[in-house]
Short mmCIF file of C-alpha atoms in Angstrom, two decimals:
data_model
loop_
_atom_site.label_atom_id
_atom_site.label_comp_id
_atom_site.label_asym_id
_atom_site.label_seq_id
_atom_site.Cartn_x
_atom_site.Cartn_y
_atom_site.Cartn_z
CA VAL A 1 -24.77 0.83 -16.63
CA LEU A 2 -22.21 1.40 -19.19
CA LEU A 3 -19.59 -0.89 -17.75
CA LYS A 4 -22.35 -3.43 -17.40
CA GLU A 5 -23.26 -3.23 -20.93
CA GLN A 6 -19.77 -3.40 -21.80
CA GLN A 7 -19.02 -6.55 -19.95
CA GLN A 8 -22.11 -8.28 -21.07
CA SER A 9 -21.83 -7.34 -24.65
CA LEU A 10 -17.59 -7.92 -25.10
CA GLY A 11 -17.54 -10.89 -22.50
CA GLY A 12 -14.93 -9.45 -19.97
CA PRO A 13 -14.33 -7.54 -16.98
CA PHE A 14 -12.43 -5.08 -18.71
CA PHE A 15 -14.04 -1.99 -20.47
CA CYS A 16 -13.22 -3.56 -23.80
CA GLY A 17 -13.65 -7.40 -22.89
CA SER A 18 -11.29 -9.78 -21.58
CA GLN A 19 -7.84 -7.75 -22.15
CA MET A 20 -6.95 -4.50 -20.66
CA THR A 21 -6.81 -1.70 -23.14
CA ALA A 22 -6.26 2.42 -23.22
CA ALA A 23 -9.77 2.54 -21.67
CA ASP A 24 -8.91 1.07 -18.57
CA ILE A 25 -5.59 2.78 -18.44
CA ALA A 26 -7.49 6.26 -18.80
CA TRP A 27 -10.17 5.66 -16.28
CA VAL A 28 -8.16 3.59 -13.43
CA PRO A 29 -6.74 6.59 -11.55
CA PHE A 30 -10.31 8.19 -11.23
CA LEU A 31 -11.93 4.85 -10.02
CA GLU A 32 -9.37 3.87 -7.74
CA ARG A 33 -9.54 7.64 -6.25
CA TYR A 34 -13.28 7.29 -5.78
CA ALA A 35 -12.94 3.77 -4.18
CA ALA A 36 -10.31 5.14 -1.69
CA GLN A 37 -12.05 8.49 -0.66
CA LEU A 38 -15.80 8.24 -1.36
CA PRO A 39 -16.51 5.66 1.57
CA CYS A 40 -15.00 8.17 3.89
CA LEU A 41 -16.85 11.16 2.84
CA HIS A 42 -20.43 9.36 2.63
CA GLU A 43 -21.37 6.47 4.90
CA GLY A 44 -22.55 3.65 2.65
CA LEU A 45 -21.12 4.88 -0.46
CA ASN A 46 -18.31 2.22 -1.39
CA PRO A 47 -17.65 1.39 -5.20
CA ARG A 48 -16.09 -1.65 -4.04
CA ASP A 49 -19.30 -3.22 -2.90
CA ALA A 50 -19.75 -6.22 -4.82
CA LYS A 51 -23.65 -6.35 -4.01
CA THR A 52 -24.34 -2.57 -5.25
CA TYR A 53 -21.60 -2.36 -8.17
CA PRO A 54 -20.91 -6.01 -9.08
CA HIS A 55 -19.74 -5.07 -12.41
CA LEU A 56 -17.55 -2.22 -11.14
CA ASN A 57 -16.31 -4.84 -8.45
CA GLN A 58 -15.44 -7.11 -11.18
CA TRP A 59 -13.23 -4.64 -13.22
CA PHE A 60 -11.29 -3.59 -9.75
CA GLU A 61 -10.80 -7.46 -9.24
CA ALA A 62 -9.46 -7.91 -12.86
CA MET A 63 -7.14 -5.13 -12.78
CA GLU A 64 -5.67 -5.93 -9.31
CA THR A 65 -5.26 -9.76 -9.87
CA THR A 66 -4.45 -10.01 -13.46
CA VAL A 67 -2.26 -7.22 -14.14
CA PRO A 68 1.02 -7.30 -12.71
CA ALA A 69 2.67 -3.93 -13.49
CA TYR A 70 -0.63 -2.43 -12.18
CA ALA A 71 -1.09 -4.36 -9.10
CA CYS A 72 2.68 -4.34 -8.13
CA ARG A 73 3.90 -0.82 -9.19
CA VAL A 74 1.39 1.48 -10.76
CA ARG A 75 -1.51 1.16 -8.45
CA GLY A 76 -2.14 3.73 -5.52
CA ASN A 77 -2.95 2.68 -2.44
CA PRO A 78 -6.17 3.51 -0.50
CA SER A 79 -4.06 5.13 2.34
CA SER A 80 -2.29 7.50 -0.34
CA TRP A 81 -5.46 8.54 -1.78
CA ARG A 82 -7.15 9.07 1.60
CA LYS A 83 -4.37 11.24 2.68
CA VAL A 84 -5.63 13.80 0.02
CA LEU A 85 -8.47 14.39 1.74
CA THR A 86 -6.52 15.93 4.70
CA MET A 87 -5.16 18.53 2.30
CA ALA A 88 -8.67 19.56 1.05
CA GLY A 89 -10.29 22.67 1.63
CA TYR A 90 -12.59 22.24 4.45
CA GLY A 91 -11.94 25.87 5.95
CA ASN A 92 -10.46 26.51 9.35
CA ALA A 93 -12.55 23.74 11.21
CA GLY A 94 -10.33 21.21 9.46
CA VAL A 95 -11.35 17.97 8.25
CA PRO A 96 -15.07 16.70 9.38
CA PRO A 97 -14.31 14.16 12.77
CA SER A 98 -16.82 11.68 10.78
CA VAL A 99 -14.09 11.94 7.86
CA VAL A 100 -11.33 11.33 10.01
CA GLU A 101 -12.87 8.46 12.15
CA ARG A 102 -13.60 6.56 8.84
CA MET A 103 -10.40 7.11 7.75
CA GLU A 104 -8.78 5.58 10.78
CA ASP A 105 -11.03 2.57 10.60
CA PHE A 106 -9.91 1.83 7.05
CA ASP A 107 -6.01 2.41 8.04
CA LEU A 108 -6.65 -0.45 11.04
CA GLU A 109 -8.28 -2.82 8.69
CA GLU A 110 -5.32 -2.54 6.03
CA GLY A 111 -3.11 -3.18 8.52
CA ARG A 112 -4.42 -6.35 9.63
CA PRO A 113 -2.46 -9.62 8.92
CA GLN A 114 -2.96 -11.32 5.13
CA THR A 115 -5.11 -14.19 4.65
CA GLU A 116 -3.13 -17.04 2.89
CA GLU A 117 -5.08 -16.59 -0.11
CA LYS A 118 -4.00 -13.03 -0.44
CA LYS A 119 -0.46 -13.68 0.33
CA ILE A 120 -0.64 -16.35 -2.33
CA VAL A 121 -2.00 -13.77 -4.95
CA ASP A 122 0.28 -10.95 -4.31
CA GLN A 123 3.23 -13.43 -4.52
CA ARG A 124 1.93 -14.63 -7.78
CA LEU A 125 1.57 -11.46 -9.30
CA TRP A 126 4.78 -10.26 -7.96
CA GLU A 127 6.78 -13.10 -9.30
CA ALA A 128 5.28 -11.93 -12.68
CA TYR A 129 6.11 -8.64 -12.42
CA ILE A 130 9.73 -9.50 -11.53
CA SER A 131 10.06 -12.06 -14.35
CA THR A 132 11.51 -9.37 -16.29
CA ARG A 133 13.14 -6.88 -13.70
CA PRO A 134 15.72 -9.48 -12.16
CA TYR A 135 17.19 -6.15 -10.03
CA LEU A 136 14.03 -6.41 -7.68
CA ALA A 137 13.65 -8.35 -4.82
CA LEU A 138 12.06 -11.72 -4.63
CA THR A 139 9.23 -10.87 -2.41
CA PRO A 140 6.89 -7.48 -2.24
CA SER A 141 7.76 -7.41 1.61
CA ALA A 142 11.65 -7.67 0.98
CA GLU A 143 11.34 -4.89 -2.13
CA ALA A 144 10.15 -2.41 0.62
CA GLY A 145 13.03 -3.28 2.47
CA ARG A 146 15.55 -2.70 -0.61
CA VAL A 147 13.63 0.31 -1.26
CA LEU A 148 14.30 1.98 2.15
CA LEU A 149 18.07 0.85 2.37
CA HIS A 150 18.31 2.68 -1.17
CA ASN A 151 16.70 5.79 0.39
CA ARG A 152 17.99 5.41 4.03
CA ASP A 153 20.06 8.65 4.06
CA ALA A 154 17.59 10.63 2.49
CA ILE A 155 14.86 9.03 4.81
CA VAL A 156 17.22 9.84 8.02
CA LYS A 157 17.59 13.56 6.88
CA ASP A 158 14.03 13.82 6.32
CA THR A 159 12.98 12.37 9.58
CA LEU A 160 15.36 14.82 11.56
CA LYS A 161 13.77 17.92 9.85
CA ARG A 162 10.62 16.84 11.63
CA ALA A 163 12.48 15.98 14.83
CA GLY A 164 10.32 18.92 16.60
CA SER A 165 7.18 17.25 15.74
CA LEU A 166 8.37 13.51 16.44
CA GLU A 167 9.00 13.90 20.05
CA GLY A 168 7.57 11.71 22.53
CA MET A 169 6.41 9.28 19.59
CA GLY A 170 9.24 6.49 20.25
CA ILE A 171 11.35 7.23 17.34
CA PRO A 172 14.84 7.89 17.76
CA LEU A 173 15.86 11.58 17.06
CA ASP A 174 19.73 11.15 16.72
CA GLU A 175 21.14 10.12 13.42
CA LYS A 176 22.70 6.95 14.59
CA GLY A 177 19.46 5.98 16.10
CA LEU A 178 17.45 6.44 13.31
CA ASP A 179 19.83 4.78 11.04
CA ASP A 180 19.84 1.77 13.53
CA ALA A 181 16.09 1.69 13.34
CA MET A 182 16.07 1.82 9.63
CA ARG A 183 18.47 -0.87 9.10
CA ALA A 184 16.15 -3.18 11.28
CA LEU A 185 13.02 -2.27 9.51
CA ALA A 186 14.73 -3.12 6.30
CA THR A 187 16.09 -6.43 7.88
CA ILE A 188 12.41 -7.42 9.05
CA LEU A 189 10.94 -6.55 5.53
CA VAL A 190 13.49 -8.41 3.50
CA TYR A 191 13.01 -11.41 5.49
CA GLY A 192 9.56 -11.33 5.51
CA SER A 193 8.48 -14.48 7.19
CA ALA A 194 9.30 -18.14 7.21
CA GLU A 195 6.57 -19.02 4.94
CA ASP A 196 7.93 -16.90 2.25
CA GLY A 197 10.97 -19.45 1.48
CA HIS A 198 13.22 -16.41 0.59
CA TYR A 199 16.25 -14.81 2.57
CA ASP A 200 16.11 -17.45 5.55
CA GLU A 201 19.30 -16.62 6.41
CA LEU A 202 18.03 -13.32 7.79
CA GLU A 203 15.73 -15.28 10.16
CA ALA A 204 17.64 -14.67 13.41
CA ALA A 205 18.78 -11.06 12.35
CA SER A 206 14.94 -10.37 11.58
CA HIS A 207 13.85 -11.73 15.05
CA GLU A 208 16.64 -9.53 16.58
CA ALA A 209 15.40 -6.50 14.70
CA MET A 210 12.13 -6.47 16.19
CA ASN A 211 13.70 -5.49 19.72
CA VAL A 212 15.65 -2.47 17.76
CA GLN A 213 14.41 0.69 19.51
CA GLY A 214 11.82 2.61 17.90
CA VAL A 215 11.85 0.13 14.72
CA LEU A 216 7.93 -0.20 14.59
CA GLU A 217 7.46 3.51 15.13
CA MET A 218 9.53 4.03 12.32
CA ALA A 219 7.25 1.97 10.32
CA GLY A 220 4.33 3.78 11.28
CA PHE A 221 5.99 7.27 10.47
CA LEU A 222 7.03 5.90 7.13
CA ASP A 223 3.46 4.70 6.48
CA GLN A 224 2.25 8.34 7.07
CA ARG A 225 4.67 9.79 5.12
CA MET A 226 4.79 7.43 2.18
CA CYS A 227 3.00 8.34 -1.25
CA VAL A 228 2.05 5.45 -3.18
CA PRO A 229 3.10 4.78 -6.16
CA ARG A 230 5.49 7.49 -6.10
CA ASP A 231 7.67 6.22 -3.45
CA MET A 232 7.10 2.38 -3.85
CA GLY A 233 4.47 -0.09 -5.38
CA CYS A 234 1.26 -1.15 -3.18
CA THR A 235 2.13 -4.48 -2.41
CA SER A 236 5.25 -3.69 -0.70
CA ALA A 237 3.97 -0.41 1.14
CA ALA A 238 1.17 -2.63 2.55
CA ALA A 239 3.92 -4.54 4.26
CA ILE A 240 5.15 -1.41 5.85
CA LYS A 241 1.54 -0.73 7.21
CA ARG A 242 1.26 -4.24 8.28
CA LEU A 243 4.33 -3.62 10.44
CA ALA A 244 3.08 -0.39 11.80
CA ALA A 245 -0.10 -1.79 13.06
CA LEU A 246 2.07 -4.09 15.21
CA ARG A 247 2.73 -1.36 17.53
CA LEU A 248 -0.77 -0.62 18.30
CA THR A 249 -1.17 -4.39 19.66
#
């Protein structure tokens, strides 16, 4: 009710009108967490439902489509917020099956290919974000690849520590195999797709990289291990999730 009144009286989607203010910054960690977790905990309770919560949905849309720094680097992604539920105190019984099932359904949905409209919006936001950050890659997907390459050694070591629990998952469990899979994954991410219009020189290498042992399985492992925005931005992490989903097709 308060947000509805504020939007109507001040004329804008944000808490204090047409511009983001400290009020939005203070509320965003709570509201993005509620939007990710509540639909898993209670069927039918979705803060992003435009019919039930139109003004709140307008606020989410404004934050995610008009504030480049938030959309590209600050925002926590729903997947990371949902992982927190698995750490909650449910007792010896573990996470309720109904919660797990909803979490898996949302993960599958978020792994689907982007629509053309979503690609355009994400790239527009990304270009605005990197306009003052020339050290970043030219696309969100390529930035994911850059981050993986930069942290490749640490990721390989972290993966090898968990080798016992990863047997049979298709991930190479030797240092060279892991390094090859990491490099292949980074190549695919940096190239992105022909429609991106960037890094075209990597097209052939990207197609070859798809055949490297464990590359998609590695994407799935990283998707599960990653915390957004600690490890990378939301739009970059989404590129890894979409690749990880390919192993299920």
